mmCIF file of C-alpha atoms and ligand atoms in Angstrom:
data_model
loop_
_atom_site.group_PDB
_atom_site.id
_atom_site.type_symbol
_atom_site.label_atom_id
_atom_site.label_comp_id
_atom_site.label_asym_id
_atom_site.label_seq_id
_atom_site.Cartn_x
_atom_site.Cartn_y
_atom_site.Cartn_z
ATOM 1 C CA MET Y 913 0.001 62.952 35.403
ATOM 2 C CA ILE Y 914 3.734 62.232 35.645
ATOM 3 C CA GLN Y 915 5.430 59.645 33.915
ATOM 4 C CA LEU Y 916 8.381 57.257 35.828
ATOM 5 C CA ILE Y 917 10.843 55.396 33.998
ATOM 6 C CA SER Y 918 12.986 53.025 35.575
ATOM 7 C CA PRO Y 919 16.849 52.842 34.227
ATOM 8 C CA ASN Y 920 15.669 49.004 33.225
ATOM 9 C CA PHE Y 921 13.378 50.327 30.577
ATOM 10 C CA ALA Y 922 16.182 52.575 28.674
ATOM 11 C CA ASP Y 923 15.785 50.518 25.102
ATOM 12 C CA LEU Y 924 12.323 51.973 25.208
ATOM 13 C CA MET Y 925 12.091 55.403 27.039
ATOM 14 C CA GLU Y 926 14.249 57.761 28.812
ATOM 15 C CA PRO Y 927 14.739 56.503 32.384
ATOM 16 C CA ASN Y 928 14.114 59.570 34.914
ATOM 17 C CA ILE Y 929 14.685 57.367 38.135
ATOM 18 C CA GLU Y 930 18.218 56.068 39.169
ATOM 19 C CA ILE Y 931 18.299 52.957 40.501
ATOM 20 C CA GLY Y 932 21.938 51.776 42.021
ATOM 21 C CA LYS Y 933 23.326 49.211 44.272
ATOM 22 C CA PHE Y 934 24.846 49.489 47.559
ATOM 23 C CA PRO Y 935 27.950 47.653 48.049
ATOM 24 C CA ASP Y 936 26.381 44.916 50.060
ATOM 25 C CA GLY Y 937 24.038 44.133 47.058
ATOM 26 C CA ASP Y 938 21.063 46.360 48.863
ATOM 27 C CA SER Y 939 19.209 48.522 46.355
ATOM 28 C CA HIS Y 940 19.622 52.289 46.411
ATOM 29 C CA VAL Y 941 16.868 54.066 44.546
ATOM 30 C CA HIS Y 942 16.520 57.895 43.988
ATOM 31 C CA ILE Y 943 13.398 59.611 42.310
ATOM 32 C CA PRO Y 944 14.767 63.127 41.530
ATOM 33 C CA GLN Y 945 10.941 64.521 40.680
ATOM 34 C CA LEU Y 946 9.810 62.900 43.944
ATOM 35 C CA PRO Y 947 8.743 66.474 45.345
ATOM 36 C CA ASP Y 948 6.245 67.229 42.279
ATOM 37 C CA CYS Y 949 4.699 64.261 42.424
ATOM 38 C CA ARG Y 950 2.464 65.128 45.567
ATOM 39 C CA GLY Y 951 -1.288 64.993 43.893
ATOM 40 C CA LYS Y 952 -0.401 63.810 40.930
ATOM 41 C CA ASP Y 953 -1.187 60.521 39.076
ATOM 42 C CA ILE Y 954 2.019 58.494 38.372
ATOM 43 C CA THR Y 955 2.675 56.043 35.893
ATOM 44 C CA PHE Y 956 5.693 53.893 36.521
ATOM 45 C CA PHE Y 957 7.378 51.906 33.864
ATOM 46 C CA HIS Y 958 9.597 49.040 35.360
ATOM 47 C CA ARG Y 959 10.620 45.714 34.203
ATOM 48 C CA LEU Y 960 10.360 43.081 36.686
ATOM 49 C CA TYR Y 961 12.604 40.539 35.172
ATOM 50 C CA PRO Y 962 15.516 39.695 34.887
ATOM 51 C CA ASN Y 963 16.708 40.031 38.558
ATOM 52 C CA GLN Y 964 13.159 39.508 39.484
ATOM 53 C CA ASN Y 965 13.636 39.736 43.269
ATOM 54 C CA ASP Y 966 15.616 42.958 43.002
ATOM 55 C CA CYS Y 967 13.340 44.682 40.585
ATOM 56 C CA LEU Y 968 10.299 43.722 43.129
ATOM 57 C CA ILE Y 969 12.232 44.848 46.260
ATOM 58 C CA GLU Y 970 12.822 48.045 44.245
ATOM 59 C CA LEU Y 971 9.088 48.630 43.022
ATOM 60 C CA LEU Y 972 8.101 48.079 46.347
ATOM 61 C CA LEU Y 973 10.062 51.045 47.748
ATOM 62 C CA ILE Y 974 9.296 53.431 44.734
ATOM 63 C CA LEU Y 975 5.389 52.857 45.223
ATOM 64 C CA GLN Y 976 5.448 53.282 49.151
ATOM 65 C CA THR Y 977 7.897 56.644 48.656
ATOM 66 C CA LEU Y 978 5.315 58.027 46.091
ATOM 67 C CA ARG Y 979 2.129 56.951 48.558
ATOM 68 C CA GLU Y 980 3.789 58.693 51.098
ATOM 69 C CA GLN Y 981 4.623 61.343 49.357
ATOM 70 C CA GLY Y 982 0.988 62.132 48.735
ATOM 71 C CA ALA Y 983 0.959 60.739 44.803
ATOM 72 C CA GLY Y 984 -2.498 60.467 43.533
ATOM 73 C CA LYS Y 985 -3.452 56.951 41.219
ATOM 74 C CA LEU Y 986 -0.400 54.899 41.007
ATOM 75 C CA THR Y 987 -0.027 52.715 37.830
ATOM 76 C CA VAL Y 988 2.760 50.366 37.513
ATOM 77 C CA VAL Y 989 3.428 48.976 34.015
ATOM 78 C CA ALA Y 990 5.189 46.131 34.329
ATOM 79 C CA PRO Y 991 5.770 43.713 31.230
ATOM 80 C CA TYR Y 992 6.089 40.374 32.475
ATOM 81 C CA LEU Y 993 5.195 39.701 35.906
ATOM 82 C CA PRO Y 994 7.293 37.152 37.874
ATOM 83 C CA TYR Y 995 6.129 34.376 40.071
ATOM 84 C CA ALA Y 996 2.964 34.591 38.174
ATOM 85 C CA ARG Y 997 2.912 30.739 37.455
ATOM 86 C CA GLN Y 998 2.975 30.143 41.188
ATOM 87 C CA ASP Y 999 -0.808 30.614 41.405
ATOM 88 C CA LYS Y 1000 -1.825 27.386 42.249
ATOM 89 C CA LYS Y 1001 -0.979 24.722 45.085
ATOM 90 C CA THR Y 1002 0.258 21.325 43.800
ATOM 91 C CA MET Y 1003 1.425 19.955 47.224
ATOM 92 C CA ASP Y 1004 0.973 20.732 50.607
ATOM 93 C CA GLY Y 1005 2.405 23.260 52.056
ATOM 94 C CA GLU Y 1006 3.281 25.110 48.962
ATOM 95 C CA VAL Y 1007 3.514 28.520 48.976
ATOM 96 C CA GLN Y 1008 1.129 30.672 46.536
ATOM 97 C CA SER Y 1009 3.369 33.077 45.520
ATOM 98 C CA ALA Y 1010 1.794 34.542 42.699
ATOM 99 C CA HIS Y 1011 -0.837 35.812 45.389
ATOM 100 C CA ILE Y 1012 1.259 37.090 47.675
ATOM 101 C CA ILE Y 1013 3.595 39.281 45.344
ATOM 102 C CA CYS Y 1014 0.233 40.998 43.664
ATOM 103 C CA ASP Y 1015 -0.685 41.729 47.478
ATOM 104 C CA LEU Y 1016 2.591 43.034 48.280
ATOM 105 C CA ILE Y 1017 2.411 45.428 44.659
ATOM 106 C CA ARG Y 1018 -1.188 46.611 46.269
ATOM 107 C CA LYS Y 1019 -0.439 47.334 49.477
ATOM 108 C CA ALA Y 1020 2.759 49.265 48.594
ATOM 109 C CA GLY Y 1021 0.178 51.437 46.756
ATOM 110 C CA CYS Y 1022 -0.229 50.548 43.406
ATOM 111 C CA ASP Y 1023 -4.086 51.227 42.152
ATOM 112 C CA GLN Y 1024 -3.267 49.273 38.662
ATOM 113 C CA LEU Y 1025 -0.961 47.103 37.311
ATOM 114 C CA ILE Y 1026 -0.459 46.692 33.633
ATOM 115 C CA SER Y 1027 1.090 43.963 32.088
ATOM 116 C CA PHE Y 1028 1.122 42.071 29.078
ATOM 117 C CA ASP Y 1029 -0.343 38.244 28.721
ATOM 118 C CA CYS Y 1030 -0.053 37.581 32.515
ATOM 119 C CA HIS Y 1031 0.214 33.790 33.067
ATOM 120 C CA PHE Y 1032 -2.685 33.276 35.625
ATOM 121 C CA LEU Y 1033 -5.098 35.541 33.586
ATOM 122 C CA ASN Y 1034 -6.685 33.794 30.472
ATOM 123 C CA ALA Y 1035 -8.151 36.710 29.427
ATOM 124 C CA GLU Y 1036 -7.069 40.275 28.217
ATOM 125 C CA GLY Y 1037 -9.092 42.994 30.020
ATOM 126 C CA GLU Y 1038 -9.252 44.115 33.662
ATOM 127 C CA THR Y 1039 -9.747 42.329 37.204
ATOM 128 C CA VAL Y 1040 -8.564 41.974 40.358
ATOM 129 C CA PHE Y 1041 -5.902 39.055 41.653
ATOM 130 C CA GLY Y 1042 -4.563 38.526 45.070
ATOM 131 C CA ASN Y 1043 -6.184 42.173 46.080
ATOM 132 C CA LEU Y 1044 -4.359 43.981 42.901
ATOM 133 C CA PRO Y 1045 -6.226 45.324 40.185
ATOM 134 C CA ILE Y 1046 -4.743 44.188 37.094
ATOM 135 C CA ARG Y 1047 -4.972 44.813 33.379
ATOM 136 C CA ASN Y 1048 -4.098 42.264 31.312
ATOM 137 C CA ILE Y 1049 -2.875 43.218 27.285
ATOM 138 C CA SER Y 1050 -2.713 40.381 25.000
ATOM 139 C CA LEU Y 1051 0.264 40.805 22.403
ATOM 140 C CA ALA Y 1052 -1.033 37.803 20.328
ATOM 141 C CA SER Y 1053 -1.575 40.231 17.344
ATOM 142 C CA LEU Y 1054 1.680 41.257 17.107
ATOM 143 C CA LEU Y 1055 3.438 37.746 16.988
ATOM 144 C CA VAL Y 1056 0.669 36.699 14.500
ATOM 145 C CA ALA Y 1057 1.565 40.154 12.496
ATOM 146 C CA GLU Y 1058 5.438 38.987 12.832
ATOM 147 C CA ALA Y 1059 4.477 35.466 11.806
ATOM 148 C CA LYS Y 1060 3.011 36.470 8.667
ATOM 149 C CA LYS Y 1061 6.567 38.253 7.742
ATOM 150 C CA PHE Y 1062 8.056 35.036 8.204
ATOM 151 C CA PHE Y 1063 5.315 32.743 6.249
ATOM 152 C CA GLY Y 1064 5.590 35.185 3.353
ATOM 153 C CA GLY Y 1065 2.392 34.975 2.223
ATOM 154 C CA GLU Y 1066 1.749 31.397 2.814
ATOM 155 C CA GLU Y 1067 -1.239 30.478 5.051
ATOM 156 C CA PHE Y 1068 -0.740 28.904 8.369
ATOM 157 C CA GLU Y 1069 -2.403 27.764 11.408
ATOM 158 C CA VAL Y 1070 -2.239 29.191 14.800
ATOM 159 C CA VAL Y 1071 -1.467 26.923 17.677
ATOM 160 C CA GLY Y 1072 -1.410 26.856 21.067
ATOM 161 C CA PRO Y 1073 0.584 24.226 23.418
ATOM 162 C CA ASP Y 1074 -2.124 23.885 26.424
ATOM 163 C CA ASP Y 1075 -5.366 25.207 27.396
ATOM 164 C CA GLY Y 1076 -3.506 28.410 29.008
ATOM 165 C CA ALA Y 1077 -2.719 29.593 25.534
ATOM 166 C CA LYS Y 1078 -6.566 29.127 24.200
ATOM 167 C CA TYR Y 1079 -7.113 32.852 24.606
ATOM 168 C CA LEU Y 1080 -3.784 33.726 22.574
ATOM 169 C CA VAL Y 1081 -4.687 31.779 19.916
ATOM 170 C CA ALA Y 1082 -8.896 32.557 19.633
ATOM 171 C CA ALA Y 1083 -9.177 35.411 17.233
ATOM 172 C CA TRP Y 1084 -7.496 33.033 14.771
ATOM 173 C CA GLY Y 1085 -9.464 29.971 15.094
ATOM 174 C CA GLY Y 1086 -6.832 28.462 16.957
ATOM 175 C CA LYS Y 1087 -6.371 25.265 18.217
ATOM 176 C CA THR Y 1088 -4.598 24.168 21.412
ATOM 177 C CA MET Y 1089 -2.679 21.203 22.174
ATOM 178 C CA GLN Y 1090 -3.318 18.905 25.299
ATOM 179 C CA LYS Y 1091 -0.069 19.170 27.711
ATOM 180 C CA ARG Y 1092 0.208 17.299 31.202
ATOM 181 C CA ARG Y 1093 2.998 18.055 33.808
ATOM 182 C CA ALA Y 1094 4.061 15.241 36.147
ATOM 183 C CA ALA Y 1095 4.389 15.936 40.022
ATOM 184 C CA TYR Y 1096 7.596 17.760 41.266
ATOM 185 C CA VAL Y 1097 10.928 15.445 40.998
ATOM 186 C CA ASP Y 1098 12.328 14.718 44.257
ATOM 187 C CA GLY Y 1099 14.989 17.273 45.179
ATOM 188 C CA LYS Y 1100 13.822 19.724 42.319
ATOM 189 C CA VAL Y 1101 10.958 21.567 43.459
ATOM 190 C CA GLY Y 1102 11.384 24.368 41.283
ATOM 191 C CA TYR Y 1103 10.135 22.327 38.227
ATOM 192 C CA ARG Y 1104 7.669 20.185 36.891
ATOM 193 C CA PRO Y 1105 8.658 18.179 34.194
ATOM 194 C CA LEU Y 1106 6.259 17.344 31.237
ATOM 195 C CA GLU Y 1107 4.003 14.460 31.038
ATOM 196 C CA THR Y 1108 2.244 14.477 27.814
ATOM 197 C CA LEU Y 1109 1.914 16.844 25.207
ATOM 198 C CA GLU Y 1110 -0.779 15.440 22.475
ATOM 199 C CA CYS Y 1111 -1.844 17.059 19.082
ATOM 200 C CA GLU Y 1112 -5.518 16.125 18.426
ATOM 201 C CA PHE Y 1113 -6.069 18.301 15.562
ATOM 202 C CA ASP Y 1114 -4.778 18.177 11.774
ATOM 203 C CA VAL Y 1115 -1.724 19.533 11.003
ATOM 204 C CA LYS Y 1116 -0.126 17.691 7.953
ATOM 205 C CA ASP Y 1117 1.468 19.447 5.413
ATOM 206 C CA LYS Y 1118 0.330 22.838 6.970
ATOM 207 C CA ASN Y 1119 2.032 25.715 7.811
ATOM 208 C CA VAL Y 1120 2.092 26.309 11.896
ATOM 209 C CA LEU Y 1121 2.673 29.429 14.319
ATOM 210 C CA LEU Y 1122 3.138 27.863 17.583
ATOM 211 C CA ILE Y 1123 2.159 30.430 20.285
ATOM 212 C CA ASP Y 1124 2.808 30.623 24.211
ATOM 213 C CA ASP Y 1125 2.738 33.318 26.614
ATOM 214 C CA MET Y 1126 6.076 32.586 27.633
ATOM 215 C CA ILE Y 1127 9.303 30.360 26.722
ATOM 216 C CA SER Y 1128 11.183 29.546 29.995
ATOM 217 C CA THR Y 1129 13.263 26.595 29.922
ATOM 218 C CA GLY Y 1130 12.178 25.874 26.373
ATOM 219 C CA ASN Y 1131 10.956 22.406 27.211
ATOM 220 C CA THR Y 1132 6.702 23.086 26.254
ATOM 221 C CA VAL Y 1133 7.671 24.733 22.949
ATOM 222 C CA ILE Y 1134 10.377 22.065 21.791
ATOM 223 C CA ALA Y 1135 7.808 19.121 22.801
ATOM 224 C CA ALA Y 1136 5.196 21.044 21.150
ATOM 225 C CA ALA Y 1137 7.436 21.848 18.189
ATOM 226 C CA GLY Y 1138 8.491 18.376 17.928
ATOM 227 C CA LYS Y 1139 5.049 16.625 17.910
ATOM 228 C CA LEU Y 1140 3.802 19.192 15.380
ATOM 229 C CA ARG Y 1141 6.961 17.879 13.245
ATOM 230 C CA ALA Y 1142 5.723 14.365 13.882
ATOM 231 C CA CYS Y 1143 2.426 14.909 12.623
ATOM 232 C CA GLY Y 1144 3.570 16.275 9.280
ATOM 233 C CA ALA Y 1145 3.383 19.914 10.121
ATOM 234 C CA LYS Y 1146 5.507 21.755 6.964
ATOM 235 C CA LYS Y 1147 6.910 25.373 8.371
ATOM 236 C CA ILE Y 1148 6.827 25.433 12.043
ATOM 237 C CA CYS Y 1149 7.236 29.011 13.403
ATOM 238 C CA VAL Y 1150 7.333 29.517 17.651
ATOM 239 C CA ALA Y 1151 6.540 32.958 19.238
ATOM 240 C CA ALA Y 1152 6.041 34.022 23.023
ATOM 241 C CA THR Y 1153 5.419 37.114 24.490
ATOM 242 C CA HIS Y 1154 8.019 36.676 26.910
ATOM 243 C CA GLY Y 1155 10.970 34.851 25.958
ATOM 244 C CA LEU Y 1156 13.388 34.155 28.790
ATOM 245 C CA PHE Y 1157 15.218 31.517 26.757
ATOM 246 C CA LEU Y 1158 16.954 29.799 30.174
ATOM 247 C CA TYR Y 1159 19.414 26.869 29.884
ATOM 248 C CA ASN Y 1160 20.830 27.683 25.887
ATOM 249 C CA CYS Y 1161 17.524 26.763 24.809
ATOM 250 C CA LEU Y 1162 17.139 28.464 21.814
ATOM 251 C CA ASP Y 1163 19.613 26.353 19.979
ATOM 252 C CA LYS Y 1164 17.572 23.286 20.733
ATOM 253 C CA ILE Y 1165 14.266 24.983 19.755
ATOM 254 C CA ARG Y 1166 15.975 26.031 16.582
ATOM 255 C CA LYS Y 1167 16.294 22.189 15.865
ATOM 256 C CA THR Y 1168 12.529 21.572 15.792
ATOM 257 C CA ALA Y 1169 11.085 25.051 14.611
ATOM 258 C CA ASP Y 1170 11.891 26.740 11.627
ATOM 259 C CA GLU Y 1171 11.953 30.267 13.335
ATOM 260 C CA VAL Y 1172 11.470 31.361 16.758
ATOM 261 C CA PHE Y 1173 10.949 34.754 18.414
ATOM 262 C CA ALA Y 1174 9.438 36.906 21.073
ATOM 263 C CA THR Y 1175 8.737 40.458 22.114
ATOM 264 C CA ASP Y 1176 11.191 42.703 24.004
ATOM 265 C CA THR Y 1177 8.867 42.486 27.186
ATOM 266 C CA ILE Y 1178 12.235 41.168 28.268
ATOM 267 C CA VAL Y 1179 15.525 41.861 26.405
ATOM 268 C CA SER Y 1180 16.885 39.166 24.518
ATOM 269 C CA PRO Y 1181 18.371 38.520 21.199
ATOM 270 C CA GLN Y 1182 15.250 36.879 20.125
ATOM 271 C CA GLY Y 1183 13.006 39.672 21.225
ATOM 272 C CA GLN Y 1184 12.566 41.460 18.057
ATOM 273 C CA VAL Y 1185 8.923 42.409 18.162
ATOM 274 C CA SER Y 1186 8.788 45.427 19.851
ATOM 275 C CA ILE Y 1187 6.212 46.628 22.629
ATOM 276 C CA LYS Y 1188 6.838 50.272 21.592
ATOM 277 C CA GLU Y 1189 3.635 51.126 20.107
ATOM 278 C CA THR Y 1190 1.517 49.287 22.721
ATOM 279 C CA LEU Y 1191 3.315 51.498 25.292
ATOM 280 C CA ALA Y 1192 2.443 54.388 23.023
ATOM 281 C CA GLU Y 1193 -1.325 53.631 22.815
ATOM 282 C CA LEU Y 1194 -1.458 52.898 26.804
ATOM 283 C CA LEU Y 1195 -0.296 56.765 27.209
ATOM 284 C CA PRO Y 1196 -1.583 58.657 24.248
ATOM 285 C CA ALA Y 1197 -1.482 62.120 25.789
ATOM 286 C CA ALA Y 1198 2.274 62.291 26.479
ATOM 287 C CA PRO Y 1199 4.229 59.628 25.064
ATOM 288 C CA ARG Y 1200 8.038 59.915 26.052
ATOM 289 C CA LEU Y 1201 9.101 56.969 23.681
ATOM 290 C CA PHE Y 1202 12.140 57.141 21.858
HETATM 291 C C1 R5P Z 1881 2.609 27.412 31.119
HETATM 292 O O1 R5P Z 1881 1.616 26.624 31.380
HETATM 293 C C2 R5P Z 1881 3.125 28.380 30.469
HETATM 294 O O2 R5P Z 1881 1.762 28.836 29.494
HETATM 295 C C3 R5P Z 1881 4.487 28.021 29.487
HETATM 296 O O3 R5P Z 1881 3.714 27.018 28.512
HETATM 297 C C4 R5P Z 1881 5.346 27.544 29.985
HETATM 298 O O4 R5P Z 1881 5.466 28.122 31.396
HETATM 299 C C5 R5P Z 1881 6.829 27.646 29.336
HETATM 300 O O5 R5P Z 1881 7.927 27.226 30.365
HETATM 301 P P1 R5P Z 1881 9.115 26.215 29.863
HETATM 302 O O6 R5P Z 1881 9.555 26.921 28.537
HETATM 303 O O7 R5P Z 1881 9.647 25.852 30.937
HETATM 304 O O8 R5P Z 1881 8.014 24.789 28.944
#
């Protein structure tokens, strides 16, 4: 088995693939070990965010090259899968990008994608989506362990902001709030604003850990933390597997929550929960982790 490591994994593992740019922005990929890949099973570690479109193209280029080289089973470890939220049609003519991206990855030669808290999968385990075999691993237990440090021995409730977070909070007897999004705003197709977010359980005088699969604009966790506060919650800690923290939302989250953090599936100052050990468990035979 050969492990190929993208430069965008450099904070976690030593890269052995070179990815650069031509002057016009096209990606240039060099796999020094390519001749050794014939007949070997390959695990390729590659982040798909930020610069998701470039990263996806680089993934397709590498997969097809490995396939043409006669590599064996191709496994991709991509901690965060972009386009995963576009898995449903909400208006006529809308493209279901999640399926298409998965299908492209499969067609390029990927035999299994390993990802963490993939948005369209509401459970851990193995499945097939858009023809692509996917293994979804939850990082919720890492988030809960980090929250225990924050709450310093005090008890806390584990809560999700919507039904999609049910599987993230289930192991701790967690409840989920009810979230509804409005239709796309005219001229702003890429975003459906929150319509309502209700909390139908008691959080008065309780510490709360609010867990979501991702924080993008932050609107969901800001509204959820605000609602929990209005319902009398004591300390509120916000945690997500994937922290994109767009539009400087971190400052706004900090105004409603007492603490906020994410894992380092995406590199960010708040990505303080490391996935190193989880990655090592995936490859007990020959981890090349720092
Ligand atoms: C949606 O269902 C997801 O689980 C997240 O709640 C959502 O994508 C977060 O996005 P934002 O931070 O923009 O509200």
